[in-house]
């Protein structure tokens, strides 16, 4: 069964940093774009960032641009999200998600598809 | 900026058909995906590219998309369908979700 497993969440003070990881298994990880999606407890879903299969193209929501960095290590089948300059409103469950086979990018544009596999999420709490 | 609008809640009796809408400006020109999320669980894809179903999703789940509204229909609703449902599109390299609809089975 295709699986994604997030880790790295925790409690951090405002202005602090954290690195989230997402380990993928049972699919050809490097062939697929990946995204991070977050969900504030009791609220809706918010797309955060995406990265191409090879890792050369990255895309961010305006709310995290300049503070978060997405990356991947295809040799380890692992996706990362570096969170910096954290704010209280970054508090959320962070999910990694596999994009569909038809997702692609062209230049600076990303043409994503459906998220067909999701991890269980990791909780990030930003509080003093 | 592009906005997706969903009703906060929909209620339906068991065995009936639930319809959840997702409104957006000319959304019919975009591919719409739908996710089901039960309490304490991660979202699960139930419809992609407007009307296609992933393997393992019952045929009771169907989707349509035209004009300014996409619709997720769940026929012969069961108690186990009670969940939050989210629509999703891509716009200008950004993933967008609707606010979510809580489906209550009466």
Coordinates of C-alpha atoms in Angstrom, one line a residue:
Chain A
X1 CA 0.0 0.0 0.0
X2 CA 1.3 3.5 -0.9
X3 CA 2.2 5.3 2.2
X4 CA 3.3 8.8 3.4
X5 CA 4.5 9.3 7.0
X6 CA 5.1 12.8 8.4
X7 CA 7.3 13.7 11.3
X8 CA 9.1 16.6 12.9
X9 CA 6.1 18.6 14.3
X10 CA 6.1 20.0 17.8
X11 CA 5.8 23.1 19.9
X12 CA 7.9 26.1 18.9
X13 CA 8.0 29.8 20.0
X14 CA 7.0 32.6 17.6
X15 CA 10.0 33.4 15.4
X16 CA 11.4 29.9 15.7
X17 CA 12.1 27.2 13.1
X18 CA 11.2 23.6 12.5
X19 CA 11.8 21.0 9.8
X20 CA 9.1 18.6 8.8
X21 CA 9.8 15.4 7.0
X22 CA 7.6 13.1 5.0
X23 CA 8.8 9.6 4.2
X24 CA 7.2 7.9 1.2
X25 CA 7.0 4.2 0.5
X26 CA 5.7 1.8 -2.1
X27 CA 5.7 4.1 -5.1
X28 CA 8.2 5.7 -7.5
X29 CA 8.7 8.8 -5.4
X30 CA 10.9 10.7 -7.8
X31 CA 8.2 10.4 -10.5
X32 CA 5.7 12.5 -8.7
X33 CA 5.3 16.1 -7.6
X34 CA 4.5 16.5 -3.9
X35 CA 2.7 19.1 -1.8
X36 CA 2.3 20.2 1.8
X37 CA -1.2 21.1 2.9
X38 CA -2.1 22.4 6.4
X39 CA -5.2 22.5 8.5
X40 CA -5.8 24.7 11.5
X41 CA -7.6 22.6 14.1
X42 CA -11.3 22.7 13.5
X43 CA -10.9 24.6 10.3
X44 CA -10.4 24.0 6.6
X45 CA -7.5 23.0 4.3
X46 CA -4.9 25.3 3.0
X47 CA -2.3 24.4 0.4
X48 CA 1.2 25.5 1.4
X49 CA 3.7 24.4 -1.1
X50 CA 4.5 22.1 -4.0
X51 CA 7.7 20.7 -5.5
X52 CA 8.3 18.9 -8.9
X53 CA 9.4 15.3 -9.0
X54 CA 13.0 16.2 -9.7
X55 CA 13.0 19.0 -7.1
X56 CA 14.0 21.7 -9.5
X57 CA 10.7 23.6 -9.3
X58 CA 9.1 24.9 -6.2
X59 CA 5.8 26.8 -5.5
X60 CA 4.5 28.5 -2.4
X61 CA 1.3 30.0 -1.1
X62 CA 1.6 33.8 -0.5
X63 CA 1.1 33.2 3.2
X64 CA 4.4 31.3 3.6
X65 CA 6.5 32.6 0.7
X66 CA 9.9 33.7 2.0
X67 CA 9.5 31.9 5.3
X68 CA 9.0 28.2 4.3
X69 CA 11.2 26.1 2.0
X70 CA 10.2 22.9 0.4
X71 CA 12.8 20.3 -0.7
X72 CA 13.1 16.6 -1.4
X73 CA 15.8 13.9 -1.3
X74 CA 14.8 11.3 -3.9
X75 CA 17.6 9.0 -2.8
X76 CA 15.8 8.8 0.6
X77 CA 12.2 9.0 -0.7
X78 CA 11.7 11.9 1.6
X79 CA 10.0 15.3 1.3
X80 CA 10.9 18.2 3.6
X81 CA 9.4 21.5 4.7
X82 CA 11.6 23.9 6.5
X83 CA 9.5 26.3 8.5
X84 CA 11.2 29.6 9.6
X85 CA 10.1 32.8 11.2
X86 CA 7.1 31.0 12.5
X87 CA 3.9 32.8 13.6
X88 CA 1.1 31.9 15.8
X89 CA -1.2 31.6 12.8
X90 CA 1.1 28.9 11.4
X91 CA -0.3 26.5 14.0
X92 CA -1.8 23.6 12.2
X93 CA -1.7 20.0 11.2
X94 CA 0.7 19.7 8.3
X95 CA 0.0 17.0 5.7
X96 CA 2.1 15.8 2.9
X97 CA 0.3 14.8 -0.2
X98 CA 1.2 13.0 -3.5
X99 CA 0.1 14.8 -6.6
X100 CA -1.5 12.9 -9.5
X101 CA 0.5 11.6 -12.4
X102 CA -0.7 14.3 -14.7
X103 CA 0.7 17.2 -12.6
X104 CA 3.5 19.1 -14.3
X105 CA 5.2 22.4 -14.4
X106 CA 6.3 24.6 -17.3
X107 CA 8.6 27.5 -16.6
X108 CA 7.3 29.3 -13.5
X109 CA 3.8 27.8 -13.7
X110 CA 2.5 24.7 -11.9
X111 CA -0.4 22.7 -13.3
X112 CA -1.3 20.4 -10.4
X113 CA -3.8 17.6 -10.2
X114 CA -5.6 15.8 -7.4
X115 CA -3.9 14.7 -4.2
X116 CA -4.4 11.0 -4.4
X117 CA -2.4 10.0 -1.3
X118 CA -2.1 11.8 2.0
X119 CA -0.1 11.2 5.1
X120 CA -1.6 11.2 8.6
X121 CA -0.2 14.7 9.4
X122 CA 2.1 16.2 12.0
X123 CA 1.1 18.9 14.4
X124 CA 2.9 22.2 14.6
X125 CA 2.0 24.5 17.5
X126 CA 3.5 28.0 17.6
X127 CA 3.1 29.6 21.0
X128 CA 5.0 31.5 23.6
Chain B
X1 CA -8.1 36.3 -6.0
X2 CA -10.1 33.2 -6.9
X3 CA -12.5 32.0 -4.3
X4 CA -14.3 28.6 -3.9
X5 CA -17.6 28.8 -2.0
X6 CA -19.2 25.7 -0.3
X7 CA -22.3 25.6 1.9
X8 CA -21.2 25.0 5.5
X9 CA -23.5 22.2 6.0
X10 CA -25.8 19.7 4.2
X11 CA -28.2 17.3 5.9
X12 CA -29.8 14.3 4.3
X13 CA -31.7 11.2 5.4
X14 CA -30.2 7.8 4.9
X15 CA -30.9 6.4 1.4
X16 CA -31.4 9.8 -0.1
X17 CA -29.0 11.7 -2.4
X18 CA -26.8 14.4 -1.0
X19 CA -25.5 17.2 -3.2
X20 CA -22.6 19.4 -2.2
X21 CA -21.8 22.4 -4.4
X22 CA -18.6 24.3 -4.9
X23 CA -19.0 27.7 -6.5
X24 CA -16.4 29.7 -8.3
X25 CA -16.1 32.1 -11.2
X26 CA -16.2 29.9 -14.4
X27 CA -15.2 26.9 -12.4
X28 CA -16.5 24.8 -15.3
X29 CA -13.2 25.7 -17.1
X30 CA -11.1 24.1 -14.3
X31 CA -10.6 20.5 -13.0
X32 CA -12.3 20.0 -9.7
X33 CA -11.3 17.5 -7.1
X34 CA -13.2 16.4 -4.0
X35 CA -12.0 15.0 -0.7
X36 CA -13.8 13.4 2.2
X37 CA -12.4 13.9 5.7
X38 CA -13.7 12.1 8.8
X39 CA -12.9 13.4 12.3
X40 CA -9.3 12.8 13.3
X41 CA -8.3 11.4 9.9
X42 CA -6.5 12.7 6.8
X43 CA -8.5 13.7 3.8
X44 CA -9.3 11.0 1.2
X45 CA -9.8 11.7 -2.5
X46 CA -13.2 10.7 -3.6
X47 CA -13.6 12.4 -7.0
X48 CA -10.9 13.9 -9.3
X49 CA -11.0 15.7 -12.6
X50 CA -14.6 16.7 -12.1
X51 CA -16.2 13.3 -12.3
X52 CA -13.6 10.4 -12.1
X53 CA -13.5 8.1 -9.2
X54 CA -10.3 6.6 -7.7
X55 CA -10.2 2.9 -7.3
X56 CA -12.0 1.8 -4.1
X57 CA -14.4 4.7 -4.1
X58 CA -18.0 3.5 -4.4
X59 CA -20.0 4.4 -7.5
X60 CA -22.4 6.2 -5.2
X61 CA -20.0 9.1 -5.4
X62 CA -20.2 11.2 -8.5
X63 CA -19.2 14.6 -9.7
X64 CA -20.1 17.2 -12.3
X65 CA -18.9 20.6 -13.2
X66 CA -20.3 23.3 -15.4
X67 CA -20.6 27.1 -15.5
X68 CA -20.0 28.6 -12.0
X69 CA -20.6 25.5 -9.9
X70 CA -19.2 22.0 -9.4
X71 CA -21.3 19.4 -7.6
X72 CA -20.4 16.3 -5.6
X73 CA -23.4 13.9 -5.4
X74 CA -23.6 11.0 -3.0
X75 CA -26.5 8.7 -3.7
X76 CA -28.0 6.2 -1.3
X77 CA -26.3 8.0 1.6
X78 CA -25.1 5.9 4.5
X79 CA -24.3 6.8 8.1
X80 CA -20.6 6.2 7.2
X81 CA -20.7 9.0 4.7
X82 CA -21.0 11.6 7.5
X83 CA -17.9 13.7 7.1
X84 CA -16.5 17.0 5.9
X85 CA -16.1 17.4 2.1
X86 CA -13.7 19.8 0.4
X87 CA -13.5 20.9 -3.2
X88 CA -10.0 21.7 -4.7
X89 CA -8.8 23.4 -7.8
X90 CA -5.5 24.9 -9.1
X91 CA -5.4 28.6 -10.1
X92 CA -2.3 30.5 -11.1
X93 CA 0.1 27.8 -9.7
X94 CA -1.7 27.9 -6.4
X95 CA -3.8 25.1 -4.8
X96 CA -7.2 26.3 -3.6
X97 CA -9.7 24.6 -1.3
X98 CA -13.3 25.4 -0.6
X99 CA -14.2 26.1 3.0
X100 CA -15.6 22.6 3.4
X101 CA -19.1 21.2 3.9
X102 CA -20.2 19.1 6.9
X103 CA -22.5 16.3 5.7
X104 CA -24.9 15.2 8.4
X105 CA -26.8 12.0 8.0
X106 CA -30.1 12.4 9.8

